[in-house]
CSV table of C-alpha atoms and ligand atoms in Angstrom, one decimal:
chain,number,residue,atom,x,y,z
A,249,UNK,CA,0.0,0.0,0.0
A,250,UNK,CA,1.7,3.4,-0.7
A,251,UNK,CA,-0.1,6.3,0.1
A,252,UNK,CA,0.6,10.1,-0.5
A,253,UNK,CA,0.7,12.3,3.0
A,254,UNK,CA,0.1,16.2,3.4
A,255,UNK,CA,0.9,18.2,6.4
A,256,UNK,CA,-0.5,21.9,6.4
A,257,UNK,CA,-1.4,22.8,10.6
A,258,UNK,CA,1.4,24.8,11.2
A,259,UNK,CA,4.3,26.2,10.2
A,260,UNK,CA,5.8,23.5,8.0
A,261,UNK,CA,4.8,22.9,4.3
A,262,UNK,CA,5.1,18.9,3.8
A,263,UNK,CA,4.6,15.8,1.7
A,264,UNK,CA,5.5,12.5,1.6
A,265,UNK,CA,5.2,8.9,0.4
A,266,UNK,CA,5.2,5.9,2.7
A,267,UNK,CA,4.8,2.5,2.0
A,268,UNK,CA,3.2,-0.3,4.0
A,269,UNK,CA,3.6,-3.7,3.9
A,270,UNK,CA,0.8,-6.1,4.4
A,271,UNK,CA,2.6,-6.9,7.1
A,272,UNK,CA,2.8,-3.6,9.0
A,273,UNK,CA,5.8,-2.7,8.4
A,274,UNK,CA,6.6,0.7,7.2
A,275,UNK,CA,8.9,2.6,4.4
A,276,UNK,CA,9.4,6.1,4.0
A,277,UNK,CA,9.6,6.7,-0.3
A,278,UNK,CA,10.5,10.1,0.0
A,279,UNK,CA,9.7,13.5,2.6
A,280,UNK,CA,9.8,16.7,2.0
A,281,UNK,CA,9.7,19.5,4.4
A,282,UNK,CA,9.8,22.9,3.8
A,283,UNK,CA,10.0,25.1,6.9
A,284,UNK,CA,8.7,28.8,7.1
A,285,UNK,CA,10.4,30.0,9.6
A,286,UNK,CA,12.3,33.0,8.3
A,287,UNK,CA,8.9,33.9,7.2
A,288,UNK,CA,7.5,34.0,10.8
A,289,UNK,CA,11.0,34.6,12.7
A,290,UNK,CA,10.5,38.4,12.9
A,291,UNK,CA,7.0,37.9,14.7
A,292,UNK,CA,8.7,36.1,17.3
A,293,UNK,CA,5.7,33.3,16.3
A,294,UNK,CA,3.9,31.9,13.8
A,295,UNK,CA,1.5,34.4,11.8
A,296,UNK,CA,-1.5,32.1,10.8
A,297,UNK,CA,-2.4,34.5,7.4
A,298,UNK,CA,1.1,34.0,6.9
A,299,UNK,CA,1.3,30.5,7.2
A,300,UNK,CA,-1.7,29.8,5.3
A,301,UNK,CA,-0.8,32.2,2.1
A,302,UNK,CA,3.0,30.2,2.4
A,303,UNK,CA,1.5,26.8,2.0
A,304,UNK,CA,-0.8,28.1,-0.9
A,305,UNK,CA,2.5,28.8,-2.6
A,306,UNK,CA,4.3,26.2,-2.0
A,307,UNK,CA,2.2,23.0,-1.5
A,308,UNK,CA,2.1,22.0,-5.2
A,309,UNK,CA,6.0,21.9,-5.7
A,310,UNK,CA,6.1,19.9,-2.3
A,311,UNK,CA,3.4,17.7,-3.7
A,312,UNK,CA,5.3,17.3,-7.3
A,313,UNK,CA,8.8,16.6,-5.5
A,314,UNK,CA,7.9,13.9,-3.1
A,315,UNK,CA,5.9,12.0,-5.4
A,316,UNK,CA,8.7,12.2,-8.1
A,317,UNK,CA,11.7,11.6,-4.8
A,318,UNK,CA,9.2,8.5,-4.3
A,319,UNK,CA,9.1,7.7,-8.4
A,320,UNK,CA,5.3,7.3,-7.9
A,321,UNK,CA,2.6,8.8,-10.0
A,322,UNK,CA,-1.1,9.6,-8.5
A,323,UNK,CA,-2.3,6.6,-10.8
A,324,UNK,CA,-0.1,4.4,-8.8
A,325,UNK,CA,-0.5,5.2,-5.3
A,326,UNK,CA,-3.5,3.9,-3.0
A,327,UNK,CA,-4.5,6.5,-1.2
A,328,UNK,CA,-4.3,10.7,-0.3
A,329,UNK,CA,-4.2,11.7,3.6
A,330,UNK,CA,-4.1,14.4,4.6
A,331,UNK,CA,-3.7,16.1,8.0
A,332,UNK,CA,-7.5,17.9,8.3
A,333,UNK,CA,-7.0,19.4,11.9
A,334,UNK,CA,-5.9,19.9,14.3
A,335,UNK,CA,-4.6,23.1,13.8
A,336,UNK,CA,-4.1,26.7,12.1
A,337,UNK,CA,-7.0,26.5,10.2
A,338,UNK,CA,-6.1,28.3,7.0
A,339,UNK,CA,-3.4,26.1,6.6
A,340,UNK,CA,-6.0,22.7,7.3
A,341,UNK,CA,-7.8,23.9,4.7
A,342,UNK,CA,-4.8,24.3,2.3
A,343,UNK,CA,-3.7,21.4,2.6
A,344,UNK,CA,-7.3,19.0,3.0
A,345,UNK,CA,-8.7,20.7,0.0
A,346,UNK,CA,-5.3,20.1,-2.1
A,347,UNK,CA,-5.6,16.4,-1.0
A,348,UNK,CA,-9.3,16.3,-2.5
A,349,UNK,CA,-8.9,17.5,-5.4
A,350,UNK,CA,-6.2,15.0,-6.1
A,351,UNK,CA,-8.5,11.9,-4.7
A,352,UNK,CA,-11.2,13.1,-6.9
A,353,UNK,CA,-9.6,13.3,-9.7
A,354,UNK,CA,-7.5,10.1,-9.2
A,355,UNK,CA,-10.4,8.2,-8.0
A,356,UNK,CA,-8.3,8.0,-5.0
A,357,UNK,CA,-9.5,7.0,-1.2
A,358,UNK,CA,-9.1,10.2,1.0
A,359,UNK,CA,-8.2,10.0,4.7
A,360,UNK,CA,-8.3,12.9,7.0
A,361,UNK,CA,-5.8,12.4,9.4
A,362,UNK,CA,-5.7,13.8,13.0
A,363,UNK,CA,-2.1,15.3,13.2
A,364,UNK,CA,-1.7,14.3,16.7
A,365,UNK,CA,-3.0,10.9,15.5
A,366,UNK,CA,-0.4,11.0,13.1
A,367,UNK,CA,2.4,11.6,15.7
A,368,UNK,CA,1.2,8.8,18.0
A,369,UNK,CA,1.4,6.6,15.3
A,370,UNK,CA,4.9,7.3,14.2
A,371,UNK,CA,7.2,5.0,16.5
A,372,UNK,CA,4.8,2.4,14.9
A,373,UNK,CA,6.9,3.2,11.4
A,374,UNK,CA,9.9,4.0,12.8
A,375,UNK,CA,10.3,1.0,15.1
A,376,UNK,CA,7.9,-1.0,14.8
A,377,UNK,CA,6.3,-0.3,18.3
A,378,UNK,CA,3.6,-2.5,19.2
A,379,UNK,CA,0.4,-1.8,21.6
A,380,UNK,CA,-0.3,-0.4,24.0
A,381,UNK,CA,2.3,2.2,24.5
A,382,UNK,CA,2.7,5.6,26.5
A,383,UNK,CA,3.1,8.5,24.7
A,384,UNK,CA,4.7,11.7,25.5
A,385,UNK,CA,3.8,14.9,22.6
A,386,UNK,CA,5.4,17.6,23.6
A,387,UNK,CA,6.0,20.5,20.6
A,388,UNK,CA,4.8,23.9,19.8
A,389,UNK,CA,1.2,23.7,20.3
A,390,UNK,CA,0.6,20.3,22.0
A,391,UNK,CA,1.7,19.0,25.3
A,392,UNK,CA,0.4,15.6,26.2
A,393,UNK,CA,-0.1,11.9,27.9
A,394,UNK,CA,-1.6,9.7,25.6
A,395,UNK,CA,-2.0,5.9,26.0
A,396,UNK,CA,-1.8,4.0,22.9
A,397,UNK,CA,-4.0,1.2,22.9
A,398,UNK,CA,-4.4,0.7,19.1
A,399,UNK,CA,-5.5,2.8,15.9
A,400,UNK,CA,-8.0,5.2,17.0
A,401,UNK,CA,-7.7,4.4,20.0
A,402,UNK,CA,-6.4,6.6,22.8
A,403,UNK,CA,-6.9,8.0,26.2
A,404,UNK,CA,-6.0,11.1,27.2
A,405,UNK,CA,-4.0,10.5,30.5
A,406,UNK,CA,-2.7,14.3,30.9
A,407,UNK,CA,-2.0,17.4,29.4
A,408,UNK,CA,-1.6,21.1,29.9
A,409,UNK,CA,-3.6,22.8,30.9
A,410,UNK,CA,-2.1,26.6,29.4
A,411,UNK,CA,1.0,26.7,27.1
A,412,UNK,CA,2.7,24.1,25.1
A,413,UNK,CA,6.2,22.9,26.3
A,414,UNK,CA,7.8,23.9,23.0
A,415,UNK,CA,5.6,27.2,23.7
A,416,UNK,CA,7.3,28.3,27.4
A,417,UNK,CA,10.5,27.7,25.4
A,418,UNK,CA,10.2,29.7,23.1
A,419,UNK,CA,8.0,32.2,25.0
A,420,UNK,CA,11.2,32.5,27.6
A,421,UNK,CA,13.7,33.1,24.2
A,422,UNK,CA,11.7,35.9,23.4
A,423,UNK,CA,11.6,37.0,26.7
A,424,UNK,CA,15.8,37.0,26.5
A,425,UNK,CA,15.8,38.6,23.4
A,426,UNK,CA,17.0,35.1,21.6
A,427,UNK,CA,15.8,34.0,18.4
A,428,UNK,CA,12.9,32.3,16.8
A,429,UNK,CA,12.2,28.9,17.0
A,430,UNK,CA,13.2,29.3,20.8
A,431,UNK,CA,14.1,26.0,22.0
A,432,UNK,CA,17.1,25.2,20.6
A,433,UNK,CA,18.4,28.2,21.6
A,434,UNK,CA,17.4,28.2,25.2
A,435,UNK,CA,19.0,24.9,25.1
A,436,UNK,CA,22.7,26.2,23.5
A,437,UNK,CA,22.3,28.9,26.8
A,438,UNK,CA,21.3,26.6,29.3
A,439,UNK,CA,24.5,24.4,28.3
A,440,UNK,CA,26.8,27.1,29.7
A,441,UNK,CA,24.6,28.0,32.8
A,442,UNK,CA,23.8,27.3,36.1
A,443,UNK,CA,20.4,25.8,36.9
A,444,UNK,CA,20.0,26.7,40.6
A,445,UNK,CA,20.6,30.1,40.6
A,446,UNK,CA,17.0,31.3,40.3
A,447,UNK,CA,14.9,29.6,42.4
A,448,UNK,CA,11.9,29.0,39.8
A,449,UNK,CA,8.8,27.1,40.4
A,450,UNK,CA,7.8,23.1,39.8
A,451,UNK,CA,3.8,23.7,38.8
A,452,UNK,CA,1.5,20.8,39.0
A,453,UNK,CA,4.8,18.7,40.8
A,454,UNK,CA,3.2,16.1,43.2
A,455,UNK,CA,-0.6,16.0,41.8
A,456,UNK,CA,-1.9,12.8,41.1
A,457,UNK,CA,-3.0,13.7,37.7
A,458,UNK,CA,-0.7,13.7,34.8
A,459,UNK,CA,-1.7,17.4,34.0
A,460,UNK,CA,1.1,20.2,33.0
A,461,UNK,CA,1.0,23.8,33.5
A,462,UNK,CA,3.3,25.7,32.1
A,463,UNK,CA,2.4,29.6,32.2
A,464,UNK,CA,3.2,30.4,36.0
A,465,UNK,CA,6.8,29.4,35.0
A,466,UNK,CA,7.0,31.6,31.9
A,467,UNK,CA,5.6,34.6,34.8
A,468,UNK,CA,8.1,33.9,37.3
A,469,UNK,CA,11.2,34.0,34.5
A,470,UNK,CA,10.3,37.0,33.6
A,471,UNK,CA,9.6,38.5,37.3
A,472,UNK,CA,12.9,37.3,38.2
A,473,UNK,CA,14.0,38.3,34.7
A,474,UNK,CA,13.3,41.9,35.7
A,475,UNK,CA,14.4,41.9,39.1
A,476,UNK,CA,18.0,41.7,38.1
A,477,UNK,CA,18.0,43.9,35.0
A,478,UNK,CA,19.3,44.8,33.0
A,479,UNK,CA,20.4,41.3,32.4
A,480,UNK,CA,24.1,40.7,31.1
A,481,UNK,CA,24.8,37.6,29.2
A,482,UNK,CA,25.6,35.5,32.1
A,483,UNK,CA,22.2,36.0,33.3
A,484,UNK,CA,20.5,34.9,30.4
A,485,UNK,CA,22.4,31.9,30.5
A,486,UNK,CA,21.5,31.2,33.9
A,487,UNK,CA,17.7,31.9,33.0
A,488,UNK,CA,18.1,29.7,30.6
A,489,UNK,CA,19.4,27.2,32.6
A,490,UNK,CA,17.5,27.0,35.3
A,491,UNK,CA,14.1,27.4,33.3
A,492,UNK,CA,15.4,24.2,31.3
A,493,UNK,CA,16.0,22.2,34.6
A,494,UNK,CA,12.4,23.3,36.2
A,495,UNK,CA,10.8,21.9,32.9
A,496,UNK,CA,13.2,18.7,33.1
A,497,UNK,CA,11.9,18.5,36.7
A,498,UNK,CA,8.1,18.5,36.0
A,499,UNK,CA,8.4,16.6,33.2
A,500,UNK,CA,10.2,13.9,35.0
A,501,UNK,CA,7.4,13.9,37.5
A,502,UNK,CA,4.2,14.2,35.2
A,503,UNK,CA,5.5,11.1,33.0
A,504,UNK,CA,6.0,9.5,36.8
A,505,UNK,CA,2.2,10.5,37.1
A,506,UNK,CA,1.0,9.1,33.7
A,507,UNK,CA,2.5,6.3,33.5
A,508,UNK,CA,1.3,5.2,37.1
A,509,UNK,CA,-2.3,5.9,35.2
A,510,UNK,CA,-1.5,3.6,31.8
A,511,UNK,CA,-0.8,0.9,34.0
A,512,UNK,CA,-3.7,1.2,35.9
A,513,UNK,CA,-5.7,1.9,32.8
A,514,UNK,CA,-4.1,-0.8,30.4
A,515,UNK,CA,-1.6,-2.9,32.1
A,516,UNK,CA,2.4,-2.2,31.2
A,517,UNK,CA,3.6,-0.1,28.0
A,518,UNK,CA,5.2,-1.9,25.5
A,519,UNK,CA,7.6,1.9,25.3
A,520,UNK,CA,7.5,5.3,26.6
A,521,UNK,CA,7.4,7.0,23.0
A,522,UNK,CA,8.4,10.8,22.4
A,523,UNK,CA,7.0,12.7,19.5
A,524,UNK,CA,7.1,16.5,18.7
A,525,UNK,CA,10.1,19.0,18.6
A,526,UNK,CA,10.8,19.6,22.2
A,527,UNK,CA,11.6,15.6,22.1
A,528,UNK,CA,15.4,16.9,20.5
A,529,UNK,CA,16.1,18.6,23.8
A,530,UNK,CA,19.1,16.4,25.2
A,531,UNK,CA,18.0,17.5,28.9
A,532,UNK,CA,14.8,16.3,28.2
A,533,UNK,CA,15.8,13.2,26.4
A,534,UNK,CA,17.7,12.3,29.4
A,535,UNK,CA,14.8,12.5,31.9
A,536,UNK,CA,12.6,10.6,29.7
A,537,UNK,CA,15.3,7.9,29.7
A,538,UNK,CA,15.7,7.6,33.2
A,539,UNK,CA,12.4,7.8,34.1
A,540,UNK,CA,11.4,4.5,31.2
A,541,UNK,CA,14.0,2.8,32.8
A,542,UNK,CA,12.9,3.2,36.4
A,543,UNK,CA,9.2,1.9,35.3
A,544,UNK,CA,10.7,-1.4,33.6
A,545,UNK,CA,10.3,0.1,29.8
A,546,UNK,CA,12.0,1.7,26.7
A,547,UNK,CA,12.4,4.7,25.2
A,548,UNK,CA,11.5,5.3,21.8
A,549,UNK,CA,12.4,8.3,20.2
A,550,UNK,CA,11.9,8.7,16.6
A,551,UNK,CA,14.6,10.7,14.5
A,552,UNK,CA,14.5,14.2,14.7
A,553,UNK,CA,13.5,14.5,11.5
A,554,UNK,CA,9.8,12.2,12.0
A,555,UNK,CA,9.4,14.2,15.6
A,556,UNK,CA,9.2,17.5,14.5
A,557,UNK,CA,6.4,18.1,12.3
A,558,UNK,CA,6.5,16.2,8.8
A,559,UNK,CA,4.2,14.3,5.8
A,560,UNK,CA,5.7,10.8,6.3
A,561,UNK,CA,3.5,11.1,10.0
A,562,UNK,CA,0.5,11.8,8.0
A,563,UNK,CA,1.0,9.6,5.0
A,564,UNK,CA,1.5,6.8,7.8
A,565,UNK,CA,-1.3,7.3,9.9
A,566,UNK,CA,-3.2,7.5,6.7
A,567,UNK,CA,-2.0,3.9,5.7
A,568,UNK,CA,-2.7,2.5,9.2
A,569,UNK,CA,-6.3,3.8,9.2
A,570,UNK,CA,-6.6,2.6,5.5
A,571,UNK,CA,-5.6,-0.7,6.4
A,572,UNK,CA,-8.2,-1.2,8.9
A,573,UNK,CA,-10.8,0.4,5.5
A,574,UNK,CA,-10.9,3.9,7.2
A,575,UNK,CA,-11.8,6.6,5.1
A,576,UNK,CA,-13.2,9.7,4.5
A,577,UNK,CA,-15.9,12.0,2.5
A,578,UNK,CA,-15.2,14.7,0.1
A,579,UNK,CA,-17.2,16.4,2.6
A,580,UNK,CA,-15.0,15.6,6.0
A,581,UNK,CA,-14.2,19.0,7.3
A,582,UNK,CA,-11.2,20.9,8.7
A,583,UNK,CA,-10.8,21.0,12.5
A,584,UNK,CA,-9.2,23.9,14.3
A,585,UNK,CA,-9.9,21.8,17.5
A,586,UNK,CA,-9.9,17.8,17.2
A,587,UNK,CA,-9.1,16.3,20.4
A,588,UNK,CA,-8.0,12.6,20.1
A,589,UNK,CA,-10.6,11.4,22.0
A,590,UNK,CA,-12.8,12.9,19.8
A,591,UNK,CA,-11.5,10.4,16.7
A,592,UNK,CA,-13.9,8.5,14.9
A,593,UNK,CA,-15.1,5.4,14.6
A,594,UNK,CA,-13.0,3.4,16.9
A,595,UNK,CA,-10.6,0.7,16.1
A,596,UNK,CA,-12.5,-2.6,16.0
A,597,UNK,CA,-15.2,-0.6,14.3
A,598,UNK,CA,-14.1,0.2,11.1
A,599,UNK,CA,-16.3,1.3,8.2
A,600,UNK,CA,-15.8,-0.1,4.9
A,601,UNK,CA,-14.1,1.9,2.5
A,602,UNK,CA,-15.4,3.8,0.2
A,603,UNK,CA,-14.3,5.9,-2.7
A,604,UNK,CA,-14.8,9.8,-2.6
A,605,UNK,CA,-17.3,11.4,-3.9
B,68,KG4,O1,6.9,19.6,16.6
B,68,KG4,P1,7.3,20.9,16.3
B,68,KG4,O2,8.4,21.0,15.2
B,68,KG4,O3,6.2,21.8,15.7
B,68,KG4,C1,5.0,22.0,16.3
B,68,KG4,O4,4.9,22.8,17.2
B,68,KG4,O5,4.0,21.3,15.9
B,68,KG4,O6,7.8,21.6,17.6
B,68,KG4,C2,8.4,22.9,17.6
B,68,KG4,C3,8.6,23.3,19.0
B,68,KG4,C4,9.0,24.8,19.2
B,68,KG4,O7,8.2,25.3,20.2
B,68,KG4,C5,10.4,24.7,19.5
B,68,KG4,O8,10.9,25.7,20.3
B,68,KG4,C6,10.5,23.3,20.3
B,68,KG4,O9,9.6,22.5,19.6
B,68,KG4,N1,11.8,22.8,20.3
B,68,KG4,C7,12.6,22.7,21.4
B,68,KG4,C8,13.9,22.2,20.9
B,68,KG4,N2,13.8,22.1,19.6
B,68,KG4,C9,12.6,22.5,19.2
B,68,KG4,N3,12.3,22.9,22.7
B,68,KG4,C10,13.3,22.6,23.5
B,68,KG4,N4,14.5,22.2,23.2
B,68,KG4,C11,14.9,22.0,21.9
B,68,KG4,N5,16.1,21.6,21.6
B,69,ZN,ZN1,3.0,18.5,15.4
């Protein structure tokens, strides 16, 4: 089965082709990703008209270069997905409509992925994961606990309950005066600092929930930001520092929490999985180890590359929910909000397919 994947919610325009083997096992044909962040970088964030007028321009070259990287014609492939929320909605729409056209015209299944869908599925193309596994999403716009019971099928075991993870990072950059995407370079500062000088808060530390909140960190940087100013370089790197170890410290202790709830939900994980951008932080990569290891499990961590966001994600959950004869309408509409509880119909009851139109 090879199937075409389109990825529009944020700030990245992508495509891809990924094949599937009847017997589960997955093969990326080609993946393109073409980032816009010079276009947002001087907002500090990503404009959404601006995002959604980029991936108008660009989505049709994307489109044309990974099905040529993949040597594949629309003829030949078996199916479009296409990532139809959630997210930035002018982009969803970009990118759903694009992949409609080219079903309808193909005579082509569609399948309206659920981006965060498509993220918890990845480790299952990567590596093979199996069910039930813990998942840990952590990028721009989504910080969560998600067990993985099967396709279509997850529970929500936390998530935050303000900002992002990948948000407070690069909410605190700004704050420094450092660049756009933030993350990395809070990282490259926090390398050189110290992370007990500012005494910073652990919110939601200690709940029994798996919830995060992030914002009443972000405040108390930038009170203790502007206590000390005007703040040298040390400083910053100090802020940096100790903000990265507070976010180690709660993440440590909200995976503690969620994956005391998977097992109580759904017996042991076969992995603790990390998806999303904020997954390349070394820091955090080495919590998430130690805490897999003290539950009994592995970490699986995807390459950077398949983390951040991409179209081989989409074109893979599209393949998985094909499998199972999931499809979609030419009517199936763009979500701004799509919680992954809210996917439809569960695995076990899967609709037969059908073709568009
Ligand atoms: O998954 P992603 O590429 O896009 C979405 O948000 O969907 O994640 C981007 C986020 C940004 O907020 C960025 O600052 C954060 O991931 N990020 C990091 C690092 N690299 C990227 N956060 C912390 N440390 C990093 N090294
Ligand atoms: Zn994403």
């Amino acid at each position: 089965m090879i199937i075409l994947g389109i990825e529009t919610t944020c700030d990245e325009t992508a495509a891809a082709v990924v094949e599937r083997s009847e017997s589960g096992r997955g093969k990326i044909l080609s993946n393109i990703v073409l980032s816009q962040v010079n276009e947002h970088a001087a907002f500090g964030g990503v404009v959404p008209e601006i995002a959604a007028r980029a991936h108008v321009e660009a989505l049709d070259l994307i489109i044309g270069k990974a099905m040529a990287d993949a040597g594949q014609t629309f003829q030949n492939i078996d199916g479009i997905a296409a990532a139809a929320g959630p997210g930035l909605i002018g982009g969803v729409i970009v990118g759903l409509t694009t992949a409609k056209a080219i079903a309808l015209v193909n005579e082509k299944p569609l399948i309206a992925v659920n981006h965060l869908e498509a993220h918890a599925l990845t480790a299952r193309l990567t590596d093979g994961t199996s069910f039930p596994y813990c998942l840990f999403l952590a990028s721009g716009g989504h910080t969560q606990i998600v067990a993985v019971r099967g396709v279509g099928d997850y529970v929500r075991l936390g998530s935050t309950v303000d900002d992002a993870i990948g948000e407070a990072f690069d909410k605190t950059a700004k704050l420094l005066g450092l660049g756009y995407p933030g993350g990395p370079q809070v990282e490259a500062e926090a390398k050189e600092g110290n992370p007990s000088r500012f005494a910073l808060p652990r919110p939601m530390v200690g709940k029994p929930n798996a919830d995060f909140s992030l914002s009443g960190l972000k405040t108390a940087l930038r009170l203790e930001a502007e206590k000390i100013a005007p703040i040298g370089d040390e400083d910053v790197r100090d802020l940096c520092a100790s903000f990265q170890q507070a976010v180690v410290d709660v993440v440590a202790d909200r995976l503690r929490a969620g994956l005391k709830l998977f097992r109580e939900r759904c017996g042991n994980p076969t992995g603790l999985v990390a998806a999303g951008g904020v997954a390349a932080n070394e820091a955090i990569r080495k919590v998430l180890h130690r805490v897999a290891f003290e539950v009994g499990t592995v970490l699986v961590v995807p390459p950077a590359e398949l983390c951040t966001d991409n179209g081989a994600m989409i074109a893979w959950a599209g393949a998985e929910r094909l499998a199972l004869g999931l499809t979609d309408g030419l009517d199936t509409p763009p979500h701004a909000r799509w919680p992954l509880s809210d996917i439809a119909p569960r695995a076990g009851q899967a609709a037969p397919a059908r073709k568009p139109g």
